[in-house]
Amino acid sequence: MTSSGDRSQTVGGTRSYEVRTYGCQMNVHDSERLSGLLEGAGYVRAPEGSDGDADVVVFNTCAVRENADNKLYGNLGRLAPMKTRRPGMQIAVGGCLAQKDRDTIVRRAPWVDVVFGTHNIGKLPVLLERARVQEEAQVEIAESLEAFPSTLPTRRESAYAAWVSISVGCNNTCTFCIVPALRGKEKDRRPGDILAEIEALVAEGVCEITLLGQNVNAYGSDIGDREAFSKLLRACGAIEGLERVRFTSPHPRDFTDDVIAAMAETPNVMPQLHMPLQSGSDTILKAMRRSYRQDRYLGIIDKVRAAIPHAAISTDIIVGFPGETEEDFEQTMRVVREARFAQAFTFQYSKRPGTPAAEMDGQIPKEVVQERYMRLSALQEEISWEENKKQVGRTLEIMVAEGEGRKDGATHRLSGRAPDNRLVHFTKPDQEVRPGDVVTVGITYAAPHHLLAEGPTTRVRRTRAGDAWEKRNTAGAAEPAGVLLGLPTVGVPAPFPAVTGGCAAL
């Protein structure tokens, strides 16, 4: 019970919750499910800016980011005095760091009530109740997947766009990454369940989905079907009302010609590709245990551009991996110049406990890593700007977004995403435009990280997605129900359903 003198968000006996998310898209997806589970158990979301002033605070952690454990324990330490003042408050820690550290969390932060892992997020409400009744910390870490995240109830952050998990885990052994050890081997979700979830989301008003996997284009590895992912893309093309399909993140090793053909021939698959490079040096790629080399990577990009000329390609790059020489770094710069990425997410290598790379010889001094990082960032900034300038004069359909333009209020603009996922700020039209609606604009100016459309909007298309956003945000409107589809099964996917007609017939 919460004391009467605290600042709890409890209202009328209903307990409030807050979920704090760190890390990758998979964690964002998991957090939507955690929110759905808690609301299904009767909790209500605490107002924005509660800053720990909720009855239940959940940390969905990442073990990949630098100093992830220090950041977690620092945040837990700031909550300790609040919990002392409010005996009914509960704190839960889940995600990759919880899977990795297990009992360490309760030993270092004994005021934590629940620790759960990446494989059993569906247990959170039960573990919270058990901790409350037994008045002792509950630590439950499953060693294998209990339920696909997408089979659990959800509270989606967006009314018009949604993540859809098609697989979990990873079969790769990259020496800088601890994710496979924490999320396990790849498990593929059944195609029928994936498509059923997408259809249900579209029925709710969603018009854009992102297929999500740790190694998304390895989908089908359980059954040895190398074309399973391309079949899934084509099947998405047959879903009426689904306007945009994206996916992240693919691995160059598994990027086959049939996927490129499916991208080019399925109209609602967007002309966008995010494909991690990590390094342009064959020597470093081998040390990373990345099963491709520079020529293979650039060959994929050439094929994608030949099939989809306007595709925007982005990537991830690690600078300063152990043993990286100046010559190795120059090979990365060469690939960046040749690939001409629309955007690159660059990272300075830092040791990740538990990874083989952390124990490798040849650790690079921080000042060298920083200097190389600055050179790479400057090069990519120049290329991004040049590539964006090529968009000036084009007429694009922009899906209006929510919260993308932080200065929109001052500039009297709205913001949204082009088909290739470039961020576009455009002049606010006279008629009402809602997130999820689509506008047609002419691009007049390019900056390195966004485009501007300063002229009048030539067309506004109100969509079912905009209707869904309006319904969600209308005062007194009920929160959207969670999607609960399929049995929580893992393993060999069922065959793809036959698809006739529509985009999938291309």
Coordinates of C-alpha atoms in Angstrom, one line a residue:
M1 CA 0.0 0.0 0.0
T2 CA 1.1 3.5 -0.7
S3 CA 1.3 5.9 2.2
S4 CA -1.1 8.8 2.3
G5 CA 1.6 11.4 2.6
D6 CA 3.5 10.5 -0.6
R7 CA 3.3 12.0 -4.1
S8 CA 2.1 8.8 -5.8
Q9 CA 0.2 8.9 -9.0
T10 CA -2.3 6.4 -7.6
V11 CA -5.9 7.6 -8.4
G12 CA -9.0 5.9 -7.1
G13 CA -7.1 2.8 -6.1
T14 CA -5.5 2.3 -9.6
R15 CA -1.7 2.1 -9.6
S16 CA 0.4 4.0 -12.1
Y17 CA 3.4 2.9 -14.1
E18 CA 6.3 4.3 -16.0
V19 CA 8.6 2.5 -18.5
R20 CA 12.1 3.8 -19.2
T21 CA 13.6 2.4 -22.4
Y22 CA 17.3 2.1 -23.3
G23 CA 18.9 0.7 -26.4
C24 CA 17.7 -0.7 -29.8
Q25 CA 14.4 -0.9 -31.7
M26 CA 13.9 -4.4 -30.1
N27 CA 13.8 -2.8 -26.7
V28 CA 11.4 -0.1 -27.9
H29 CA 9.2 -2.9 -29.2
D30 CA 9.4 -4.8 -25.9
S31 CA 8.5 -1.6 -23.9
E32 CA 5.3 -1.3 -25.9
R33 CA 4.5 -4.8 -24.8
L34 CA 5.4 -4.1 -21.2
S35 CA 3.1 -1.1 -21.2
G36 CA 0.3 -3.3 -22.7
L37 CA 0.8 -6.0 -20.1
L38 CA 0.7 -3.5 -17.2
E39 CA -2.5 -1.8 -18.6
G40 CA -4.0 -5.2 -19.1
A41 CA -3.3 -5.9 -15.4
G42 CA -5.1 -2.7 -14.4
Y43 CA -2.3 -0.2 -14.1
V44 CA -2.5 3.3 -15.7
R45 CA 0.3 5.2 -17.4
A46 CA 1.8 8.0 -15.3
P47 CA 1.7 11.4 -16.9
E48 CA 4.7 12.5 -19.0
G49 CA 7.5 14.0 -16.8
S50 CA 6.6 11.9 -13.8
D51 CA 10.4 11.3 -13.2
G52 CA 9.9 8.3 -11.0
D53 CA 6.7 9.6 -9.4
A54 CA 4.8 6.5 -10.3
D55 CA 3.8 3.4 -8.3
V56 CA 5.8 1.1 -10.6
V57 CA 8.9 2.2 -12.5
V58 CA 10.2 -0.3 -15.1
F59 CA 13.7 -0.1 -16.6
N60 CA 14.0 -1.9 -19.9
T61 CA 17.8 -2.0 -20.2
C62 CA 20.5 -2.4 -22.8
A63 CA 23.8 -4.2 -22.3
V64 CA 25.4 -2.9 -25.5
R65 CA 25.8 0.9 -24.8
E66 CA 28.9 2.1 -23.1
N67 CA 28.7 2.2 -19.3
A68 CA 25.2 0.8 -19.4
D69 CA 25.5 -0.7 -15.9
N70 CA 26.8 2.5 -14.4
K71 CA 23.9 4.4 -15.9
L72 CA 21.4 1.9 -14.6
Y73 CA 22.7 1.9 -11.0
G74 CA 22.9 5.7 -11.1
N75 CA 19.2 5.9 -12.0
L76 CA 18.3 3.2 -9.5
G77 CA 20.2 5.2 -6.8
R78 CA 18.1 8.3 -7.5
L79 CA 14.9 6.3 -7.0
A80 CA 16.0 4.8 -3.7
P81 CA 15.0 7.8 -1.5
M82 CA 11.6 8.0 -3.3
K83 CA 11.0 4.3 -2.5
T84 CA 12.0 4.8 1.1
R85 CA 9.4 7.6 1.4
R86 CA 6.8 5.5 -0.4
P87 CA 6.8 1.8 0.8
G88 CA 4.2 0.8 -1.8
M89 CA 6.4 1.9 -4.8
Q90 CA 7.9 -0.9 -6.9
I91 CA 10.9 -1.0 -9.2
A92 CA 11.5 -3.6 -11.9
V93 CA 14.5 -4.1 -14.1
G94 CA 14.3 -6.1 -17.4
G95 CA 16.0 -6.3 -20.7
C96 CA 19.5 -7.3 -21.8
L97 CA 21.4 -6.0 -18.8
A98 CA 19.0 -7.9 -16.5
Q99 CA 19.5 -11.0 -18.5
K100 CA 23.3 -10.6 -18.2
D101 CA 23.7 -9.5 -14.6
R102 CA 20.8 -11.4 -12.9
D103 CA 21.3 -11.5 -9.1
T104 CA 23.9 -8.8 -9.3
I105 CA 21.2 -6.1 -9.7
V106 CA 19.5 -7.0 -6.4
R107 CA 22.8 -7.3 -4.6
R108 CA 23.9 -3.8 -5.8
A109 CA 20.4 -2.3 -5.5
P110 CA 18.5 -4.2 -2.9
W111 CA 15.5 -1.9 -3.2
V112 CA 14.7 -3.4 -6.6
D113 CA 11.6 -5.5 -6.4
V114 CA 11.6 -7.5 -9.7
V115 CA 14.4 -8.6 -12.2
F116 CA 13.3 -10.3 -15.4
G117 CA 15.0 -11.1 -18.6
T118 CA 14.6 -10.8 -22.4
H119 CA 12.8 -14.2 -22.7
N120 CA 10.0 -13.7 -20.2
I121 CA 8.7 -10.2 -20.4
G122 CA 5.2 -11.5 -20.2
K123 CA 5.8 -12.4 -16.5
L124 CA 6.2 -8.8 -15.3
P125 CA 2.6 -8.3 -13.8
V126 CA 2.8 -11.7 -12.0
L127 CA 6.3 -11.0 -10.7
L128 CA 5.2 -7.5 -9.4
E129 CA 2.2 -9.1 -7.6
R130 CA 4.4 -11.9 -6.1
A131 CA 6.9 -9.3 -4.9
R132 CA 4.2 -7.3 -3.3
V133 CA 2.6 -10.2 -1.5
Q134 CA 5.8 -12.0 -0.4
E135 CA 7.5 -8.7 0.3
E136 CA 10.8 -9.8 -1.2
A137 CA 12.6 -9.4 -4.5
Q138 CA 11.6 -11.7 -7.4
V139 CA 14.4 -12.6 -9.8
E140 CA 13.2 -14.7 -12.7
I141 CA 15.4 -15.1 -15.8
A142 CA 14.3 -17.6 -18.5
E143 CA 16.9 -19.3 -20.5
S144 CA 14.8 -19.6 -23.6
L145 CA 12.0 -17.6 -25.2
E146 CA 8.6 -18.0 -23.6
A147 CA 6.5 -15.9 -26.0
F148 CA 7.2 -13.7 -29.0
P149 CA 6.9 -10.0 -28.0
S150 CA 4.3 -9.5 -30.7
T151 CA 2.0 -12.1 -29.2
L152 CA 1.6 -10.1 -26.0
P153 CA -0.8 -7.1 -25.4
T154 CA 0.6 -3.8 -26.5
R155 CA 0.3 -0.1 -25.8
R156 CA 1.6 1.3 -29.1
E157 CA 3.2 4.8 -28.9
S158 CA 1.9 5.6 -32.4
A159 CA -1.6 5.4 -33.9
Y160 CA -0.3 5.2 -37.4
A161 CA 3.0 3.3 -37.4
A162 CA 3.9 0.0 -35.6
W163 CA 6.8 -2.4 -35.1
V164 CA 6.1 -6.0 -36.0
S165 CA 8.6 -8.6 -34.7
I166 CA 9.2 -11.4 -37.2
S167 CA 12.1 -13.1 -35.3
V168 CA 14.0 -12.8 -32.1
G169 CA 17.6 -13.8 -31.3
C170 CA 20.6 -14.0 -33.5
N171 CA 22.8 -16.8 -34.9
N172 CA 25.8 -14.6 -35.6
T173 CA 28.9 -14.4 -33.4
C174 CA 30.2 -10.8 -33.9
T175 CA 33.1 -10.3 -31.5
F176 CA 31.9 -6.8 -30.5
C177 CA 28.3 -7.9 -29.7
I178 CA 26.8 -9.6 -26.6
V179 CA 23.2 -9.6 -27.9
P180 CA 23.2 -13.3 -29.1
A181 CA 24.2 -14.4 -25.6
L182 CA 21.4 -12.4 -24.1
R183 CA 18.6 -12.9 -26.6
G184 CA 19.5 -16.4 -27.7
K185 CA 19.5 -18.2 -31.0
E186 CA 17.2 -16.9 -33.7
K187 CA 13.6 -18.1 -33.5
D188 CA 11.3 -17.3 -36.4
R189 CA 7.7 -16.4 -35.9
R190 CA 5.1 -18.2 -38.1
P191 CA 4.3 -16.2 -41.3
G192 CA 0.5 -16.6 -40.7
D193 CA 0.8 -15.0 -37.3
I194 CA 2.9 -12.1 -38.6
L195 CA 0.5 -11.3 -41.4
A196 CA -2.5 -11.7 -39.1
E197 CA -1.0 -9.1 -36.8
I198 CA -0.3 -6.7 -39.6
E199 CA -3.9 -7.1 -40.9
A200 CA -5.2 -6.4 -37.4
L201 CA -3.0 -3.3 -37.0
V202 CA -4.2 -2.0 -40.4
A203 CA -7.8 -2.5 -39.3
E204 CA -7.0 -0.3 -36.3
G205 CA -5.7 2.4 -38.6
V206 CA -2.0 1.7 -38.8
C207 CA -0.7 2.4 -42.3
E208 CA 3.1 1.9 -41.8
I209 CA 4.8 -1.1 -40.3
T210 CA 8.4 -1.9 -39.7
L211 CA 9.4 -5.6 -39.7
L212 CA 11.8 -6.1 -36.8
G213 CA 14.5 -8.7 -36.2
Q214 CA 17.9 -8.8 -34.7
N215 CA 19.0 -10.1 -38.1
V216 CA 15.7 -9.5 -40.0
N217 CA 16.7 -10.9 -43.4
A218 CA 17.8 -14.2 -41.9
Y219 CA 14.1 -14.9 -41.4
G220 CA 13.4 -18.5 -42.5
S221 CA 16.7 -20.0 -41.3
D222 CA 14.8 -22.5 -39.1
I223 CA 13.5 -24.2 -42.2
G224 CA 16.3 -23.5 -44.6
D225 CA 14.2 -21.3 -46.9
R226 CA 16.5 -18.6 -48.1
E227 CA 13.6 -16.8 -49.8
A228 CA 11.4 -16.7 -46.8
F229 CA 12.0 -13.0 -46.1
S230 CA 11.3 -11.9 -49.7
K231 CA 8.1 -13.9 -49.6
L232 CA 7.1 -12.1 -46.5
L233 CA 7.7 -8.7 -48.2
R234 CA 5.6 -9.7 -51.1
A235 CA 2.8 -11.0 -48.9
C236 CA 2.8 -7.6 -47.1
G237 CA 2.2 -6.0 -50.5
A238 CA -1.1 -7.8 -50.8
I239 CA -2.5 -6.3 -47.5
E240 CA -5.1 -3.7 -48.5
G241 CA -4.6 -0.4 -46.6
L242 CA -1.0 -1.0 -45.7
E243 CA 0.8 1.9 -47.3
R244 CA 4.4 1.6 -46.1
V245 CA 6.6 -1.3 -45.2
R246 CA 10.1 -1.0 -43.8
F247 CA 12.5 -3.4 -42.1
T248 CA 15.5 -3.3 -39.8
S249 CA 18.2 -4.4 -39.5
P250 CA 19.4 -6.7 -42.3
H251 CA 22.8 -8.4 -42.4
P252 CA 24.9 -8.3 -45.6
R253 CA 25.6 -12.0 -45.3
D254 CA 21.9 -12.8 -45.9
F255 CA 21.1 -10.1 -48.4
T256 CA 20.0 -12.1 -51.5
D257 CA 18.9 -11.0 -54.9
D258 CA 15.3 -12.2 -54.3
V259 CA 15.0 -9.6 -51.5
I260 CA 16.2 -6.8 -53.8
A261 CA 13.6 -7.9 -56.4
A262 CA 10.9 -8.0 -53.7
M263 CA 11.8 -4.5 -52.6
A264 CA 11.7 -3.2 -56.1
E265 CA 8.5 -5.0 -57.2
T266 CA 6.4 -4.5 -54.1
P267 CA 5.0 -0.9 -54.2
N268 CA 4.4 -0.5 -50.5
V269 CA 8.0 -1.6 -49.6
M270 CA 9.7 1.7 -49.2
P271 CA 12.9 2.7 -51.1
Q272 CA 15.0 2.7 -48.0
L273 CA 17.7 0.3 -46.7
H274 CA 19.5 0.4 -43.4
M275 CA 22.4 -2.1 -43.7
P276 CA 25.2 -2.1 -41.1
L277 CA 28.8 -1.9 -42.6
Q278 CA 30.7 -1.7 -39.2
S279 CA 34.0 -1.5 -41.1
G280 CA 35.3 -1.2 -44.6
S281 CA 38.5 -3.1 -43.9
D282 CA 38.5 -6.8 -44.8
T283 CA 41.0 -7.4 -42.0
I284 CA 38.8 -5.7 -39.3
L285 CA 35.6 -7.4 -40.7
K286 CA 37.4 -10.7 -40.2
A287 CA 38.4 -9.8 -36.6
M288 CA 34.7 -8.8 -36.0
R289 CA 33.6 -12.1 -37.4
R290 CA 31.5 -10.4 -40.0
S291 CA 30.9 -12.9 -42.7
Y292 CA 31.3 -10.5 -45.7
R293 CA 34.0 -8.4 -47.2
Q294 CA 34.1 -4.9 -48.7
D295 CA 33.5 -6.1 -52.3
R296 CA 30.4 -8.1 -51.2
Y297 CA 29.0 -5.1 -49.3
L298 CA 29.5 -2.6 -52.2
G299 CA 28.1 -5.2 -54.6
I300 CA 24.8 -5.3 -52.7
I301 CA 24.5 -1.5 -52.7
D302 CA 25.1 -1.5 -56.5
K303 CA 22.4 -4.0 -57.0
V304 CA 19.9 -2.1 -54.8
R305 CA 20.6 1.2 -56.6
A306 CA 20.3 -0.5 -60.0
A307 CA 16.8 -1.9 -59.0
I308 CA 15.7 1.1 -56.9
P309 CA 17.4 4.3 -58.2
H310 CA 16.0 6.6 -55.5
A311 CA 16.7 4.3 -52.6
A312 CA 18.2 6.0 -49.5
I313 CA 20.8 3.8 -47.9
S314 CA 22.0 4.2 -44.3
T315 CA 24.4 2.2 -42.2
D316 CA 26.2 1.7 -38.9
I317 CA 30.0 2.0 -38.5
I318 CA 32.3 1.3 -35.6
V319 CA 35.5 3.4 -35.4
G320 CA 38.6 2.2 -33.5
F321 CA 37.9 -1.5 -33.3
P322 CA 40.9 -3.3 -31.7
G323 CA 43.8 -3.6 -34.2
E324 CA 42.4 -1.0 -36.6
T325 CA 45.3 0.6 -38.4
E326 CA 45.3 3.9 -40.3
E327 CA 45.1 1.9 -43.5
D328 CA 42.1 -0.1 -42.1
F329 CA 40.4 3.2 -41.3
E330 CA 41.1 4.6 -44.8
Q331 CA 39.3 1.5 -46.2
T332 CA 36.2 2.5 -44.2
M333 CA 36.5 6.0 -45.5
R334 CA 36.8 4.6 -49.1
V335 CA 33.6 2.6 -48.7
V336 CA 31.8 5.7 -47.3
R337 CA 32.9 7.7 -50.3
E338 CA 31.8 5.0 -52.7
A339 CA 28.6 4.0 -51.0
R340 CA 27.4 7.6 -50.5
F341 CA 25.1 6.8 -47.6
A342 CA 22.2 9.1 -46.9
Q343 CA 23.0 8.7 -43.3
A344 CA 25.5 6.8 -41.1
F345 CA 25.3 6.1 -37.4
T346 CA 28.9 6.1 -36.3
F347 CA 30.2 4.8 -33.0
Q348 CA 33.5 5.0 -31.2
Y349 CA 34.5 1.5 -30.2
S350 CA 34.5 0.9 -26.4
K351 CA 34.9 -2.3 -24.5
R352 CA 31.7 -4.3 -23.8
P353 CA 32.2 -6.7 -20.9
G354 CA 31.5 -10.3 -22.0
T355 CA 32.5 -9.8 -25.6
P356 CA 35.6 -11.4 -27.2
A357 CA 36.7 -7.9 -28.6
A358 CA 37.0 -6.6 -25.0
E359 CA 39.9 -9.0 -24.5
M360 CA 41.6 -8.5 -27.9
D361 CA 45.1 -7.1 -28.2
G362 CA 45.6 -3.8 -30.0
Q363 CA 43.1 -1.7 -28.1
I364 CA 43.2 1.8 -29.8
P365 CA 44.0 4.9 -27.6
K366 CA 40.9 7.0 -27.1
E367 CA 42.5 10.1 -28.6
V368 CA 43.2 8.2 -31.8
V369 CA 39.6 6.8 -31.9
Q370 CA 38.2 10.3 -31.4
E371 CA 40.3 11.8 -34.2
R372 CA 39.2 9.1 -36.7
Y373 CA 35.6 9.5 -35.6
M374 CA 35.7 13.2 -36.2
R375 CA 37.2 12.7 -39.7
L376 CA 34.6 10.1 -40.6
S377 CA 31.7 12.2 -39.2
A378 CA 32.9 15.2 -41.3
L379 CA 33.0 13.1 -44.4
Q380 CA 29.6 11.6 -43.9
E381 CA 28.1 15.1 -43.1
E382 CA 29.4 16.3 -46.4
I383 CA 28.0 13.3 -48.3
S384 CA 24.6 13.5 -46.5
W385 CA 24.3 17.1 -47.5
E386 CA 25.2 16.5 -51.1
E387 CA 22.8 13.5 -51.3
N388 CA 20.0 15.6 -49.8
K389 CA 20.6 18.4 -52.2
K390 CA 19.7 16.0 -55.0
Q391 CA 16.2 15.9 -53.5
V392 CA 15.6 19.7 -54.2
G393 CA 13.0 20.1 -56.9
R394 CA 11.4 16.7 -56.3
T395 CA 7.7 16.3 -55.4
L396 CA 7.3 13.9 -52.6
E397 CA 4.5 12.3 -50.6
I398 CA 5.1 13.0 -46.9
M399 CA 3.5 11.0 -44.1
V400 CA 2.8 13.5 -41.4
A401 CA 4.6 12.5 -38.1
E402 CA 4.1 13.4 -34.5
G403 CA 6.9 14.9 -32.5
E404 CA 9.5 14.8 -35.4
G405 CA 10.0 18.6 -35.7
R406 CA 11.0 20.1 -32.4
K407 CA 10.9 23.7 -33.8
D408 CA 7.6 23.3 -35.7
G409 CA 5.7 25.5 -33.3
A410 CA 8.1 28.4 -33.8
T411 CA 8.4 28.0 -37.6
H412 CA 4.7 27.3 -38.3
R413 CA 5.7 24.1 -40.0
L414 CA 4.8 20.4 -39.8
S415 CA 7.1 17.5 -40.2
G416 CA 7.0 14.0 -41.7
R417 CA 8.8 11.3 -43.5
A418 CA 9.3 10.8 -47.2
P419 CA 9.0 7.3 -48.6
D420 CA 12.8 6.9 -48.3
N421 CA 12.5 7.9 -44.6
R422 CA 14.2 11.3 -45.0
L423 CA 12.8 13.9 -42.5
V424 CA 10.9 16.7 -44.2
H425 CA 9.7 20.0 -42.6
F426 CA 6.9 21.6 -44.7
T427 CA 4.8 24.7 -44.5
K428 CA 1.6 24.2 -42.5
P429 CA -1.3 24.1 -45.0
D430 CA -4.5 26.0 -44.4
Q431 CA -6.6 22.8 -43.9
E432 CA -6.3 20.5 -40.9
V433 CA -3.5 17.9 -41.2
R434 CA -3.2 15.1 -38.7
P435 CA -0.3 12.7 -38.0
G436 CA -0.8 9.7 -40.3
D437 CA -2.3 11.9 -43.1
V438 CA -0.3 12.3 -46.3
V439 CA 0.7 15.5 -48.0
T440 CA 2.3 16.2 -51.4
V441 CA 5.0 18.9 -51.3
G442 CA 7.9 20.2 -53.4
I443 CA 11.3 20.2 -51.8
T444 CA 12.9 23.6 -51.9
Y445 CA 16.0 23.3 -49.6
A446 CA 18.3 20.6 -48.2
A447 CA 20.3 20.5 -45.0
P448 CA 22.5 17.5 -44.0
H449 CA 19.9 15.9 -41.8
H450 CA 16.5 17.2 -43.2
L451 CA 14.7 18.7 -46.1
L452 CA 12.5 21.7 -46.4
A453 CA 9.3 22.3 -48.4
E454 CA 8.7 26.0 -48.1
G455 CA 6.0 26.3 -50.8
P456 CA 2.3 25.5 -50.6
T457 CA 1.2 22.0 -50.0
T458 CA -0.2 20.8 -53.3
R459 CA -2.4 18.0 -51.9
V460 CA -3.6 16.8 -48.5
R461 CA -4.9 13.2 -48.3
R462 CA -6.8 12.4 -45.1
T463 CA -6.2 8.8 -44.1
R464 CA -7.6 6.1 -41.8
A465 CA -4.3 6.5 -40.0
G466 CA -5.1 10.1 -39.3
D467 CA -8.6 9.1 -38.2
A468 CA -7.0 6.7 -35.7
W469 CA -4.7 9.4 -34.4
E470 CA -7.6 11.8 -34.0
K471 CA -9.7 9.1 -32.2
R472 CA -6.8 8.4 -29.8
N473 CA -6.3 12.0 -29.0
T474 CA -9.9 13.1 -28.7
A475 CA -10.8 14.0 -25.2
G476 CA -12.5 11.1 -23.5
A477 CA -11.6 8.6 -26.3
A478 CA -10.8 5.1 -25.0
E479 CA -7.2 3.9 -25.3
P480 CA -6.6 1.5 -28.2
A481 CA -6.9 -2.1 -27.3
G482 CA -3.8 -4.2 -27.5
V483 CA -3.3 -6.6 -30.3
L484 CA -3.2 -10.2 -29.0
L485 CA -2.7 -12.7 -31.9
G486 CA -1.5 -16.2 -32.3
L487 CA -0.1 -18.7 -29.8
P488 CA 3.2 -17.9 -28.2
T489 CA 5.0 -20.5 -30.2
V490 CA 8.6 -20.5 -31.5
G491 CA 10.5 -22.6 -33.9
V492 CA 9.7 -23.8 -37.5
P493 CA 7.4 -21.4 -39.3
A494 CA 4.3 -22.7 -41.1
P495 CA 4.4 -22.4 -44.9
F496 CA 3.5 -19.0 -46.4
P497 CA -0.1 -18.7 -47.3
A498 CA -0.8 -18.6 -51.0
V499 CA -1.0 -15.0 -52.3
T500 CA -2.9 -14.3 -55.5
G501 CA -3.3 -10.9 -57.3
G502 CA -2.3 -7.6 -55.9
C503 CA 1.3 -6.5 -55.4
A504 CA 2.5 -9.9 -54.4
A505 CA 1.8 -11.3 -57.9
L506 CA 4.5 -9.1 -59.4

